[in-house]
JSON list of C-alpha atoms in Angstrom, two decimals:
[
{"chain": "A", "resi": 1, "resn": "MET", "atom": "CA", "xyz": [-72.18, -34.78, -122.71]},
{"chain": "A", "resi": 2, "resn": "VAL", "atom": "CA", "xyz": [-68.77, -33.10, -122.92]},
{"chain": "A", "resi": 3, "resn": "ARG", "atom": "CA", "xyz": [-68.18, -29.69, -124.39]},
{"chain": "A", "resi": 4, "resn": "LYS", "atom": "CA", "xyz": [-65.88, -29.20, -127.35]},
{"chain": "A", "resi": 5, "resn": "LEU", "atom": "CA", "xyz": [-62.32, -28.18, -126.41]},
{"chain": "A", "resi": 6, "resn": "GLN", "atom": "CA", "xyz": [-61.15, -24.72, -127.31]},
{"chain": "A", "resi": 7, "resn": "TYR", "atom": "CA", "xyz": [-58.10, -24.12, -129.47]},
{"chain": "A", "resi": 8, "resn": "HIS", "atom": "CA", "xyz": [-55.65, -23.37, -126.61]},
{"chain": "A", "resi": 9, "resn": "GLU", "atom": "CA", "xyz": [-56.89, -26.40, -124.64]},
{"chain": "A", "resi": 10, "resn": "LYS", "atom": "CA", "xyz": [-56.23, -28.68, -127.62]},
{"chain": "A", "resi": 11, "resn": "LYS", "atom": "CA", "xyz": [-52.77, -27.17, -127.99]},
{"chain": "A", "resi": 12, "resn": "LEU", "atom": "CA", "xyz": [-51.96, -27.81, -124.33]},
{"chain": "A", "resi": 13, "resn": "LEU", "atom": "CA", "xyz": [-53.20, -31.39, -124.51]},
{"chain": "A", "resi": 14, "resn": "LYS", "atom": "CA", "xyz": [-50.90, -32.12, -127.44]},
{"chain": "A", "resi": 15, "resn": "LYS", "atom": "CA", "xyz": [-47.91, -31.44, -125.17]},
{"chain": "A", "resi": 16, "resn": "VAL", "atom": "CA", "xyz": [-49.02, -33.87, -122.46]},
{"chain": "A", "resi": 17, "resn": "ASP", "atom": "CA", "xyz": [-48.68, -37.60, -122.92]},
{"chain": "A", "resi": 18, "resn": "PHE", "atom": "CA", "xyz": [-51.12, -39.25, -120.51]},
{"chain": "A", "resi": 19, "resn": "LEU", "atom": "CA", "xyz": [-49.86, -42.75, -121.32]},
{"chain": "A", "resi": 20, "resn": "SER", "atom": "CA", "xyz": [-46.39, -42.14, -119.91]},
{"chain": "A", "resi": 21, "resn": "TRP", "atom": "CA", "xyz": [-47.46, -39.61, -117.28]},
{"chain": "A", "resi": 22, "resn": "GLU", "atom": "CA", "xyz": [-45.34, -39.91, -114.17]},
{"chain": "A", "resi": 23, "resn": "VAL", "atom": "CA", "xyz": [-46.56, -38.66, -110.86]},
{"chain": "A", "resi": 24, "resn": "ASP", "atom": "CA", "xyz": [-43.99, -36.13, -109.78]},
{"chain": "A", "resi": 25, "resn": "ASN", "atom": "CA", "xyz": [-44.56, -36.12, -106.06]},
{"chain": "A", "resi": 26, "resn": "ASN", "atom": "CA", "xyz": [-41.62, -33.95, -105.13]},
{"chain": "A", "resi": 27, "resn": "LEU", "atom": "CA", "xyz": [-43.21, -31.95, -102.34]},
{"chain": "A", "resi": 28, "resn": "HIS", "atom": "CA", "xyz": [-41.08, -33.70, -99.72]},
{"chain": "A", "resi": 29, "resn": "GLU", "atom": "CA", "xyz": [-38.00, -33.20, -101.87]},
{"chain": "A", "resi": 30, "resn": "LEU", "atom": "CA", "xyz": [-38.67, -29.48, -102.19]},
{"chain": "A", "resi": 31, "resn": "LYS", "atom": "CA", "xyz": [-39.25, -29.12, -98.45]},
{"chain": "A", "resi": 32, "resn": "VAL", "atom": "CA", "xyz": [-35.94, -30.81, -97.66]},
{"chain": "A", "resi": 33, "resn": "MET", "atom": "CA", "xyz": [-34.09, -28.79, -100.29]},
{"chain": "A", "resi": 34, "resn": "LYS", "atom": "CA", "xyz": [-35.48, -25.56, -98.86]},
{"chain": "A", "resi": 35, "resn": "LYS", "atom": "CA", "xyz": [-34.85, -26.55, -95.24]},
{"chain": "A", "resi": 36, "resn": "TYR", "atom": "CA", "xyz": [-31.18, -27.39, -95.85]},
{"chain": "A", "resi": 37, "resn": "GLY", "atom": "CA", "xyz": [-30.47, -24.79, -98.54]},
{"chain": "A", "resi": 38, "resn": "VAL", "atom": "CA", "xyz": [-29.73, -27.32, -101.30]},
{"chain": "A", "resi": 39, "resn": "GLN", "atom": "CA", "xyz": [-29.56, -25.27, -104.47]},
{"chain": "A", "resi": 40, "resn": "ARG", "atom": "CA", "xyz": [-29.10, -27.98, -107.09]},
{"chain": "A", "resi": 41, "resn": "ARG", "atom": "CA", "xyz": [-31.57, -30.79, -107.48]},
{"chain": "A", "resi": 42, "resn": "GLU", "atom": "CA", "xyz": [-28.76, -33.07, -108.67]},
{"chain": "A", "resi": 43, "resn": "ASP", "atom": "CA", "xyz": [-27.16, -32.87, -105.22]},
{"chain": "A", "resi": 44, "resn": "TYR", "atom": "CA", "xyz": [-30.35, -34.01, -103.55]},
{"chain": "A", "resi": 45, "resn": "THR", "atom": "CA", "xyz": [-30.85, -36.90, -105.98]},
{"chain": "A", "resi": 46, "resn": "LEU", "atom": "CA", "xyz": [-27.23, -37.92, -105.40]},
{"chain": "A", "resi": 47, "resn": "TYR", "atom": "CA", "xyz": [-27.82, -37.93, -101.63]},
{"chain": "A", "resi": 48, "resn": "ASN", "atom": "CA", "xyz": [-30.94, -40.02, -102.18]},
{"chain": "A", "resi": 49, "resn": "LYS", "atom": "CA", "xyz": [-29.03, -42.56, -104.29]},
{"chain": "A", "resi": 50, "resn": "LEU", "atom": "CA", "xyz": [-26.19, -42.75, -101.78]},
{"chain": "A", "resi": 51, "resn": "SER", "atom": "CA", "xyz": [-28.53, -43.26, -98.84]},
{"chain": "A", "resi": 52, "resn": "LYS", "atom": "CA", "xyz": [-30.43, -45.95, -100.75]},
{"chain": "A", "resi": 53, "resn": "ARG", "atom": "CA", "xyz": [-27.17, -47.79, -101.53]},
{"chain": "A", "resi": 54, "resn": "ILE", "atom": "CA", "xyz": [-26.11, -47.57, -97.88]},
{"chain": "A", "resi": 55, "resn": "ARG", "atom": "CA", "xyz": [-29.44, -49.05, -96.73]},
{"chain": "A", "resi": 56, "resn": "GLU", "atom": "CA", "xyz": [-29.17, -51.83, -99.34]},
{"chain": "A", "resi": 57, "resn": "LEU", "atom": "CA", "xyz": [-25.63, -52.61, -98.20]},
{"chain": "A", "resi": 58, "resn": "ALA", "atom": "CA", "xyz": [-26.75, -52.75, -94.58]},
{"chain": "A", "resi": 59, "resn": "ARG", "atom": "CA", "xyz": [-29.59, -55.11, -95.48]},
{"chain": "A", "resi": 60, "resn": "SER", "atom": "CA", "xyz": [-27.28, -57.40, -97.44]},
{"chain": "A", "resi": 61, "resn": "ILE", "atom": "CA", "xyz": [-24.88, -57.51, -94.48]},
{"chain": "A", "resi": 62, "resn": "LYS", "atom": "CA", "xyz": [-27.80, -58.39, -92.18]},
{"chain": "A", "resi": 63, "resn": "GLU", "atom": "CA", "xyz": [-28.75, -61.29, -94.47]},
{"chain": "A", "resi": 64, "resn": "MET", "atom": "CA", "xyz": [-25.33, -62.92, -93.97]},
{"chain": "A", "resi": 65, "resn": "ALA", "atom": "CA", "xyz": [-24.91, -65.62, -91.34]},
{"chain": "A", "resi": 66, "resn": "GLN", "atom": "CA", "xyz": [-24.60, -64.24, -87.81]},
{"chain": "A", "resi": 67, "resn": "GLU", "atom": "CA", "xyz": [-21.18, -65.80, -87.04]},
{"chain": "A", "resi": 68, "resn": "HIS", "atom": "CA", "xyz": [-19.68, -65.26, -90.48]},
{"chain": "A", "resi": 69, "resn": "PRO", "atom": "CA", "xyz": [-16.27, -63.56, -90.01]},
{"chain": "A", "resi": 70, "resn": "ARG", "atom": "CA", "xyz": [-16.76, -61.27, -92.98]},
{"chain": "A", "resi": 71, "resn": "ARG", "atom": "CA", "xyz": [-20.12, -60.06, -91.66]},
{"chain": "A", "resi": 72, "resn": "ILE", "atom": "CA", "xyz": [-18.45, -58.81, -88.51]},
{"chain": "A", "resi": 73, "resn": "GLU", "atom": "CA", "xyz": [-15.70, -57.09, -90.51]},
{"chain": "A", "resi": 74, "resn": "PHE", "atom": "CA", "xyz": [-18.12, -55.56, -93.03]},
{"chain": "A", "resi": 75, "resn": "THR", "atom": "CA", "xyz": [-20.36, -54.31, -90.23]},
{"chain": "A", "resi": 76, "resn": "ARG", "atom": "CA", "xyz": [-17.41, -52.74, -88.45]},
{"chain": "A", "resi": 77, "resn": "GLN", "atom": "CA", "xyz": [-16.15, -51.06, -91.63]},
{"chain": "A", "resi": 78, "resn": "LEU", "atom": "CA", "xyz": [-19.57, -49.72, -92.63]},
{"chain": "A", "resi": 79, "resn": "LEU", "atom": "CA", "xyz": [-20.35, -48.36, -89.18]},
{"chain": "A", "resi": 80, "resn": "GLU", "atom": "CA", "xyz": [-16.88, -46.81, -88.90]},
{"chain": "A", "resi": 81, "resn": "LYS", "atom": "CA", "xyz": [-17.26, -45.07, -92.26]},
{"chain": "A", "resi": 82, "resn": "LEU", "atom": "CA", "xyz": [-20.78, -43.80, -91.55]},
{"chain": "A", "resi": 83, "resn": "TYR", "atom": "CA", "xyz": [-19.74, -42.56, -88.10]},
{"chain": "A", "resi": 84, "resn": "SER", "atom": "CA", "xyz": [-16.64, -40.77, -89.40]},
{"chain": "A", "resi": 85, "resn": "MET", "atom": "CA", "xyz": [-18.78, -39.08, -92.05]},
{"chain": "A", "resi": 86, "resn": "GLY", "atom": "CA", "xyz": [-21.20, -38.01, -89.33]},
{"chain": "A", "resi": 87, "resn": "LEU", "atom": "CA", "xyz": [-24.22, -39.77, -90.81]},
{"chain": "A", "resi": 88, "resn": "ILE", "atom": "CA", "xyz": [-24.91, -41.86, -87.68]},
{"chain": "A", "resi": 89, "resn": "PRO", "atom": "CA", "xyz": [-24.52, -40.79, -84.04]},
{"chain": "A", "resi": 90, "resn": "THR", "atom": "CA", "xyz": [-22.78, -43.92, -82.70]},
{"chain": "A", "resi": 91, "resn": "LYS", "atom": "CA", "xyz": [-21.12, -47.10, -83.94]},
{"chain": "A", "resi": 92, "resn": "LYS", "atom": "CA", "xyz": [-23.33, -49.39, -81.84]},
{"chain": "A", "resi": 93, "resn": "ASN", "atom": "CA", "xyz": [-25.33, -51.47, -84.31]},
{"chain": "A", "resi": 94, "resn": "LEU", "atom": "CA", "xyz": [-26.24, -51.93, -87.95]},
{"chain": "A", "resi": 95, "resn": "GLU", "atom": "CA", "xyz": [-29.82, -50.71, -87.39]},
{"chain": "A", "resi": 96, "resn": "LEU", "atom": "CA", "xyz": [-28.50, -47.14, -87.50]},
{"chain": "A", "resi": 97, "resn": "ALA", "atom": "CA", "xyz": [-27.44, -47.62, -91.13]},
{"chain": "A", "resi": 98, "resn": "ASP", "atom": "CA", "xyz": [-31.10, -48.20, -92.05]},
{"chain": "A", "resi": 99, "resn": "LYS", "atom": "CA", "xyz": [-31.92, -44.71, -90.82]},
{"chain": "A", "resi": 100, "resn": "VAL", "atom": "CA", "xyz": [-29.49, -42.93, -93.17]},
{"chain": "A", "resi": 101, "resn": "THR", "atom": "CA", "xyz": [-31.47, -40.69, -95.50]},
{"chain": "A", "resi": 102, "resn": "ALA", "atom": "CA", "xyz": [-30.81, -37.83, -97.89]},
{"chain": "A", "resi": 103, "resn": "SER", "atom": "CA", "xyz": [-31.45, -35.48, -94.97]},
{"chain": "A", "resi": 104, "resn": "SER", "atom": "CA", "xyz": [-28.53, -37.09, -93.14]},
{"chain": "A", "resi": 105, "resn": "PHE", "atom": "CA", "xyz": [-26.24, -35.98, -95.96]},
{"chain": "A", "resi": 106, "resn": "CYS", "atom": "CA", "xyz": [-27.86, -32.54, -96.08]},
{"chain": "A", "resi": 107, "resn": "ARG", "atom": "CA", "xyz": [-27.13, -32.04, -92.37]},
{"chain": "A", "resi": 108, "resn": "ARG", "atom": "CA", "xyz": [-23.41, -32.48, -93.08]},
{"chain": "A", "resi": 109, "resn": "ARG", "atom": "CA", "xyz": [-23.24, -29.70, -95.68]},
{"chain": "A", "resi": 110, "resn": "LEU", "atom": "CA", "xyz": [-20.93, -26.77, -94.89]},
{"chain": "A", "resi": 111, "resn": "PRO", "atom": "CA", "xyz": [-23.63, -24.05, -94.55]},
{"chain": "A", "resi": 112, "resn": "ILE", "atom": "CA", "xyz": [-25.56, -26.17, -92.05]},
{"chain": "A", "resi": 113, "resn": "MET", "atom": "CA", "xyz": [-22.39, -26.75, -90.05]},
{"chain": "A", "resi": 114, "resn": "MET", "atom": "CA", "xyz": [-21.64, -23.01, -90.06]},
{"chain": "A", "resi": 115, "resn": "VAL", "atom": "CA", "xyz": [-25.09, -22.24, -88.66]},
{"chain": "A", "resi": 116, "resn": "ARG", "atom": "CA", "xyz": [-24.64, -25.00, -86.08]},
{"chain": "A", "resi": 117, "resn": "LEU", "atom": "CA", "xyz": [-21.25, -23.53, -85.06]},
{"chain": "A", "resi": 118, "resn": "ASN", "atom": "CA", "xyz": [-22.79, -20.03, -84.83]},
{"chain": "A", "resi": 119, "resn": "MET", "atom": "CA", "xyz": [-20.58, -18.69, -87.60]},
{"chain": "A", "resi": 120, "resn": "ALA", "atom": "CA", "xyz": [-23.69, -17.46, -89.40]},
{"chain": "A", "resi": 121, "resn": "GLU", "atom": "CA", "xyz": [-27.11, -16.59, -88.10]},
{"chain": "A", "resi": 122, "resn": "ARG", "atom": "CA", "xyz": [-29.07, -17.82, -91.10]},
{"chain": "A", "resi": 123, "resn": "LEU", "atom": "CA", "xyz": [-28.55, -20.51, -93.71]},
{"chain": "A", "resi": 124, "resn": "ARG", "atom": "CA", "xyz": [-28.78, -18.07, -96.61]},
{"chain": "A", "resi": 125, "resn": "THR", "atom": "CA", "xyz": [-26.06, -15.91, -95.02]},
{"chain": "A", "resi": 126, "resn": "ALA", "atom": "CA", "xyz": [-23.80, -18.93, -94.58]},
{"chain": "A", "resi": 127, "resn": "ILE", "atom": "CA", "xyz": [-24.27, -19.90, -98.24]},
{"chain": "A", "resi": 128, "resn": "THR", "atom": "CA", "xyz": [-23.37, -16.34, -99.30]},
{"chain": "A", "resi": 129, "resn": "PHE", "atom": "CA", "xyz": [-20.21, -16.35, -97.16]},
{"chain": "A", "resi": 130, "resn": "ILE", "atom": "CA", "xyz": [-19.13, -19.66, -98.69]},
{"chain": "A", "resi": 131, "resn": "GLU", "atom": "CA", "xyz": [-19.82, -18.58, -102.26]},
{"chain": "A", "resi": 132, "resn": "GLN", "atom": "CA", "xyz": [-17.85, -15.35, -101.70]},
{"chain": "A", "resi": 133, "resn": "GLY", "atom": "CA", "xyz": [-14.84, -17.31, -100.43]},
{"chain": "A", "resi": 134, "resn": "HIS", "atom": "CA", "xyz": [-14.80, -16.25, -96.77]},
{"chain": "A", "resi": 135, "resn": "VAL", "atom": "CA", "xyz": [-14.65, -19.78, -95.32]},
{"chain": "A", "resi": 136, "resn": "ARG", "atom": "CA", "xyz": [-11.85, -22.28, -95.18]},
{"chain": "A", "resi": 137, "resn": "ILE", "atom": "CA", "xyz": [-11.49, -25.79, -93.83]},
{"chain": "A", "resi": 138, "resn": "GLY", "atom": "CA", "xyz": [-7.93, -26.34, -92.71]},
{"chain": "A", "resi": 139, "resn": "PRO", "atom": "CA", "xyz": [-5.72, -24.65, -95.33]},
{"chain": "A", "resi": 140, "resn": "ASN", "atom": "CA", "xyz": [-8.27, -24.93, -98.17]},
{"chain": "A", "resi": 141, "resn": "VAL", "atom": "CA", "xyz": [-10.71, -22.15, -99.05]},
{"chain": "A", "resi": 142, "resn": "ILE", "atom": "CA", "xyz": [-14.10, -23.66, -99.84]},
{"chain": "A", "resi": 143, "resn": "ASP", "atom": "CA", "xyz": [-16.47, -21.94, -102.25]},
{"chain": "A", "resi": 144, "resn": "ASP", "atom": "CA", "xyz": [-18.98, -24.75, -102.82]},
{"chain": "A", "resi": 145, "resn": "PRO", "atom": "CA", "xyz": [-21.96, -24.86, -100.42]},
{"chain": "A", "resi": 146, "resn": "ALA", "atom": "CA", "xyz": [-22.46, -28.55, -101.26]},
{"chain": "A", "resi": 147, "resn": "TYR", "atom": "CA", "xyz": [-19.19, -29.46, -99.52]},
{"chain": "A", "resi": 148, "resn": "LEU", "atom": "CA", "xyz": [-19.78, -32.31, -97.04]},
{"chain": "A", "resi": 149, "resn": "VAL", "atom": "CA", "xyz": [-18.01, -31.91, -93.70]},
{"chain": "A", "resi": 150, "resn": "THR", "atom": "CA", "xyz": [-16.85, -35.03, -91.85]},
{"chain": "A", "resi": 151, "resn": "ARG", "atom": "CA", "xyz": [-16.48, -35.28, -88.07]},
{"chain": "A", "resi": 152, "resn": "THR", "atom": "CA", "xyz": [-12.72, -34.73, -88.24]},
{"chain": "A", "resi": 153, "resn": "MET", "atom": "CA", "xyz": [-13.08, -31.59, -90.37]},
{"chain": "A", "resi": 154, "resn": "GLU", "atom": "CA", "xyz": [-15.67, -29.94, -88.07]},
{"chain": "A", "resi": 155, "resn": "ASP", "atom": "CA", "xyz": [-12.99, -28.47, -85.81]},
{"chain": "A", "resi": 156, "resn": "PHE", "atom": "CA", "xyz": [-11.12, -26.85, -88.71]},
{"chain": "A", "resi": 157, "resn": "ILE", "atom": "CA", "xyz": [-13.93, -24.69, -90.12]},
{"chain": "A", "resi": 158, "resn": "THR", "atom": "CA", "xyz": [-12.68, -21.09, -89.83]},
{"chain": "A", "resi": 159, "resn": "TRP", "atom": "CA", "xyz": [-12.75, -17.76, -91.60]},
{"chain": "A", "resi": 160, "resn": "LYS", "atom": "CA", "xyz": [-10.18, -17.05, -94.28]},
{"chain": "A", "resi": 161, "resn": "ASP", "atom": "CA", "xyz": [-7.32, -14.91, -92.90]},
{"chain": "A", "resi": 162, "resn": "THR", "atom": "CA", "xyz": [-8.00, -11.93, -95.19]},
{"chain": "A", "resi": 163, "resn": "SER", "atom": "CA", "xyz": [-11.77, -12.12, -94.82]},
{"chain": "A", "resi": 164, "resn": "LYS", "atom": "CA", "xyz": [-13.65, -8.93, -93.95]},
{"chain": "A", "resi": 165, "resn": "VAL", "atom": "CA", "xyz": [-16.14, -11.04, -92.01]},
{"chain": "A", "resi": 166, "resn": "LYS", "atom": "CA", "xyz": [-13.36, -12.32, -89.77]},
{"chain": "A", "resi": 167, "resn": "LYS", "atom": "CA", "xyz": [-12.26, -8.74, -89.10]},
{"chain": "A", "resi": 168, "resn": "HIS", "atom": "CA", "xyz": [-15.82, -7.68, -88.26]},
{"chain": "A", "resi": 169, "resn": "VAL", "atom": "CA", "xyz": [-16.23, -10.62, -85.88]},
{"chain": "A", "resi": 170, "resn": "GLN", "atom": "CA", "xyz": [-12.93, -9.81, -84.17]},
{"chain": "A", "resi": 171, "resn": "ASP", "atom": "CA", "xyz": [-13.87, -6.13, -83.85]},
{"chain": "A", "resi": 172, "resn": "TYR", "atom": "CA", "xyz": [-17.23, -7.06, -82.37]},
{"chain": "A", "resi": 173, "resn": "ASN", "atom": "CA", "xyz": [-15.66, -9.43, -79.86]},
{"chain": "A", "resi": 174, "resn": "ASP", "atom": "CA", "xyz": [-12.89, -6.88, -79.19]},
{"chain": "A", "resi": 175, "resn": "ILE", "atom": "CA", "xyz": [-10.16, -9.46, -79.83]},
{"chain": "A", "resi": 176, "resn": "ARG", "atom": "CA", "xyz": [-8.58, -8.01, -82.97]},
{"chain": "A", "resi": 177, "resn": "ASP", "atom": "CA", "xyz": [-4.81, -7.62, -82.79]},
{"chain": "A", "resi": 178, "resn": "ASP", "atom": "CA", "xyz": [-3.40, -4.07, -82.89]},
{"chain": "A", "resi": 179, "resn": "PHE", "atom": "CA", "xyz": [-1.00, -5.14, -85.62]},
{"chain": "A", "resi": 180, "resn": "ASP", "atom": "CA", "xyz": [-3.97, -6.03, -87.87]},
{"chain": "A", "resi": 181, "resn": "LEU", "atom": "CA", "xyz": [-5.69, -2.66, -87.41]},
{"chain": "A", "resi": 182, "resn": "SER", "atom": "CA", "xyz": [-3.71, -1.00, -90.19]}
]
Protein backbone atom coordinates (compact mmCIF):
# COMPACT_ATOMS: atom_id res chain seq x y z
CA MET A 1 0.00 0.00 0.00
CA VAL A 2 1.34 3.42 -1.02
CA ARG A 3 0.47 6.63 0.74
CA LYS A 4 -1.23 9.47 -1.08
CA LEU A 5 1.16 12.14 -2.40
CA GLN A 6 1.06 15.56 -0.84
CA TYR A 7 0.41 18.69 -2.87
CA HIS A 8 4.07 19.79 -3.22
CA GLU A 9 5.14 16.25 -4.16
CA LYS A 10 2.55 16.15 -6.96
CA LYS A 11 3.75 19.54 -8.17
CA LEU A 12 7.37 18.37 -8.28
CA LEU A 13 6.45 15.19 -10.14
CA LYS A 14 4.69 17.19 -12.84
CA LYS A 15 8.03 18.80 -13.72
CA VAL A 16 9.87 15.49 -14.14
CA ASP A 17 9.34 13.32 -17.19
CA PHE A 18 10.40 9.79 -16.25
CA LEU A 19 9.96 8.50 -19.80
CA SER A 20 12.71 10.67 -21.25
CA TRP A 21 14.83 10.80 -18.09
CA GLU A 22 18.51 10.89 -18.93
CA VAL A 23 21.09 9.81 -16.45
CA ASP A 24 23.31 12.82 -16.00
CA ASN A 25 26.45 11.18 -14.74
CA ASN A 26 28.66 14.23 -14.82
CA LEU A 27 30.67 13.61 -11.68
CA HIS A 28 33.81 12.88 -13.70
CA GLU A 29 33.16 15.95 -15.82
CA LEU A 30 32.85 18.17 -12.76
CA LYS A 31 36.03 16.75 -11.23
CA VAL A 32 38.01 17.46 -14.40
CA MET A 33 36.52 20.93 -14.74
CA LYS A 34 37.45 21.75 -11.15
CA LYS A 35 40.93 20.24 -11.41
CA TYR A 36 41.85 22.24 -14.53
CA GLY A 37 39.87 25.40 -13.73
CA VAL A 38 37.50 25.11 -16.70
CA GLN A 39 34.83 27.71 -16.08
CA ARG A 40 32.47 27.06 -18.98
CA ARG A 41 30.90 23.68 -19.52
CA GLU A 42 30.82 24.36 -23.28
CA ASP A 43 34.63 24.34 -23.34
CA TYR A 44 34.75 20.92 -21.72
CA THR A 45 32.14 19.48 -24.08
CA LEU A 46 34.10 20.91 -27.02
CA TYR A 47 37.27 19.23 -25.74
CA ASN A 48 35.34 15.98 -25.40
CA LYS A 49 34.05 16.21 -28.97
CA LEU A 50 37.49 17.04 -30.34
CA SER A 51 39.15 14.17 -28.51
CA LYS A 52 36.46 11.77 -29.71
CA ARG A 53 36.97 12.90 -33.33
CA ILE A 54 40.73 12.47 -32.98
CA ARG A 55 40.30 8.92 -31.64
CA GLU A 56 37.86 8.09 -34.47
CA LEU A 57 40.30 9.46 -37.03
CA ALA A 58 43.12 7.39 -35.56
CA ARG A 59 40.96 4.25 -35.67
CA SER A 60 39.99 4.86 -39.29
CA ILE A 61 43.66 5.32 -40.21
CA LYS A 62 44.47 2.04 -38.43
CA GLU A 63 41.82 0.24 -40.47
CA MET A 64 43.57 1.17 -43.73
CA ALA A 65 45.95 -1.31 -45.35
CA GLN A 66 49.37 -1.39 -43.70
CA GLU A 67 51.38 -0.50 -46.85
CA HIS A 68 48.91 2.02 -48.24
CA PRO A 69 50.87 5.21 -49.07
CA ARG A 70 48.12 7.48 -47.80
CA ARG A 71 48.02 5.68 -44.45
CA ILE A 72 51.65 6.52 -43.86
CA GLU A 73 51.09 10.16 -44.85
CA PHE A 74 47.91 10.51 -42.78
CA THR A 75 49.61 8.95 -39.76
CA ARG A 76 52.55 11.31 -40.08
CA GLN A 77 50.29 14.37 -40.42
CA LEU A 78 48.06 13.42 -37.49
CA LEU A 79 50.97 12.65 -35.18
CA GLU A 80 52.76 15.85 -36.21
CA LYS A 81 49.67 17.95 -35.50
CA LEU A 82 48.95 16.30 -32.14
CA TYR A 83 52.58 16.62 -31.08
CA SER A 84 52.81 20.29 -32.08
CA MET A 85 49.63 20.98 -30.10
CA GLY A 86 51.18 19.21 -27.12
CA LEU A 87 48.46 16.57 -26.82
CA ILE A 88 50.88 13.62 -27.16
CA PRO A 89 54.42 13.34 -25.76
CA THR A 90 56.14 11.87 -28.84
CA LYS A 91 55.49 11.20 -32.52
CA LYS A 92 56.32 7.49 -32.27
CA ASN A 93 53.11 5.64 -33.09
CA LEU A 94 49.40 5.99 -33.70
CA GLU A 95 48.52 4.32 -30.39
CA LEU A 96 49.20 7.64 -28.66
CA ALA A 97 46.31 9.25 -30.56
CA ASP A 98 43.92 6.81 -28.84
CA LYS A 99 44.93 8.23 -25.48
CA VAL A 100 43.93 11.83 -26.31
CA THR A 101 41.14 12.87 -23.95
CA ALA A 102 39.44 16.08 -22.87
CA SER A 103 41.99 16.25 -20.04
CA SER A 104 44.75 16.41 -22.66
CA PHE A 105 43.21 19.61 -23.99
CA CYS A 106 42.66 20.95 -20.47
CA ARG A 107 46.36 20.48 -19.69
CA ARG A 108 47.23 22.84 -22.57
CA ARG A 109 45.13 25.74 -21.27
CA LEU A 110 47.00 28.95 -20.43
CA PRO A 111 46.37 28.94 -16.63
CA ILE A 112 47.71 25.39 -16.34
CA MET A 113 50.80 26.35 -18.33
CA MET A 114 51.35 29.39 -16.08
CA VAL A 115 51.25 27.20 -12.97
CA ARG A 116 53.59 24.72 -14.65
CA LEU A 117 56.01 27.56 -15.52
CA ASN A 118 55.83 28.87 -11.92
CA MET A 119 54.31 32.17 -13.03
CA ALA A 120 51.47 31.61 -10.56
CA GLU A 121 51.30 29.55 -7.42
CA ARG A 122 47.67 28.48 -7.78
CA LEU A 123 45.34 27.89 -10.68
CA ARG A 124 42.78 30.40 -9.46
CA THR A 125 45.49 33.09 -9.25
CA ALA A 126 46.62 32.33 -12.80
CA ILE A 127 43.04 32.63 -14.07
CA THR A 128 42.69 36.00 -12.31
CA PHE A 129 45.94 37.30 -13.83
CA ILE A 130 44.78 36.27 -17.31
CA GLU A 131 41.33 37.80 -16.92
CA GLN A 132 42.86 41.07 -15.70
CA GLY A 133 45.13 41.24 -18.75
CA HIS A 134 48.54 40.72 -17.13
CA VAL A 135 49.68 37.92 -19.46
CA ARG A 136 50.80 37.97 -23.05
CA ILE A 137 51.94 35.35 -25.52
CA GLY A 138 54.39 36.88 -27.94
CA PRO A 139 53.04 40.36 -28.74
CA ASN A 140 49.38 39.51 -27.99
CA VAL A 141 47.77 40.14 -24.61
CA ILE A 142 45.55 37.19 -23.72
CA ASP A 143 42.49 37.66 -21.52
CA ASP A 144 40.75 34.32 -22.10
CA PRO A 145 41.68 31.49 -19.69
CA ALA A 146 40.46 28.95 -22.26
CA TYR A 147 43.33 29.84 -24.61
CA LEU A 148 45.15 26.66 -25.72
CA VAL A 149 48.94 26.92 -25.76
CA THR A 150 50.89 24.91 -28.34
CA ARG A 151 54.46 23.68 -27.87
CA THR A 152 55.90 26.54 -29.92
CA MET A 153 54.03 29.17 -27.90
CA GLU A 154 55.15 27.83 -24.49
CA ASP A 155 58.41 29.79 -24.60
CA PHE A 156 56.66 33.10 -25.31
CA ILE A 157 54.37 33.24 -22.27
CA THR A 158 55.39 36.40 -20.38
CA TRP A 159 53.98 39.24 -18.33
CA LYS A 160 52.66 42.31 -20.10
CA ASP A 161 55.24 45.13 -20.04
CA THR A 162 53.08 47.51 -17.98
CA SER A 163 51.84 44.82 -15.61
CA LYS A 164 52.07 45.48 -11.88
CA VAL A 165 52.66 41.76 -11.35
CA LYS A 166 55.76 41.92 -13.53
CA LYS A 167 57.06 44.83 -11.46
CA HIS A 168 56.43 42.96 -8.21
CA VAL A 169 58.22 39.88 -9.52
CA GLN A 170 61.19 41.97 -10.64
CA ASP A 171 61.34 43.77 -7.28
CA TYR A 172 61.23 40.45 -5.45
CA ASN A 173 64.00 38.98 -7.59
CA ASP A 174 65.92 42.27 -7.35
CA ILE A 175 66.30 42.51 -11.13
CA ARG A 176 64.20 45.59 -11.83
CA ASP A 177 65.95 48.23 -13.93
CA ASP A 178 66.69 51.59 -12.27
CA PHE A 179 65.12 53.35 -15.24
CA ASP A 180 61.79 51.61 -14.52
CA LEU A 181 61.73 52.64 -10.85
CA SER A 182 60.14 56.00 -11.57
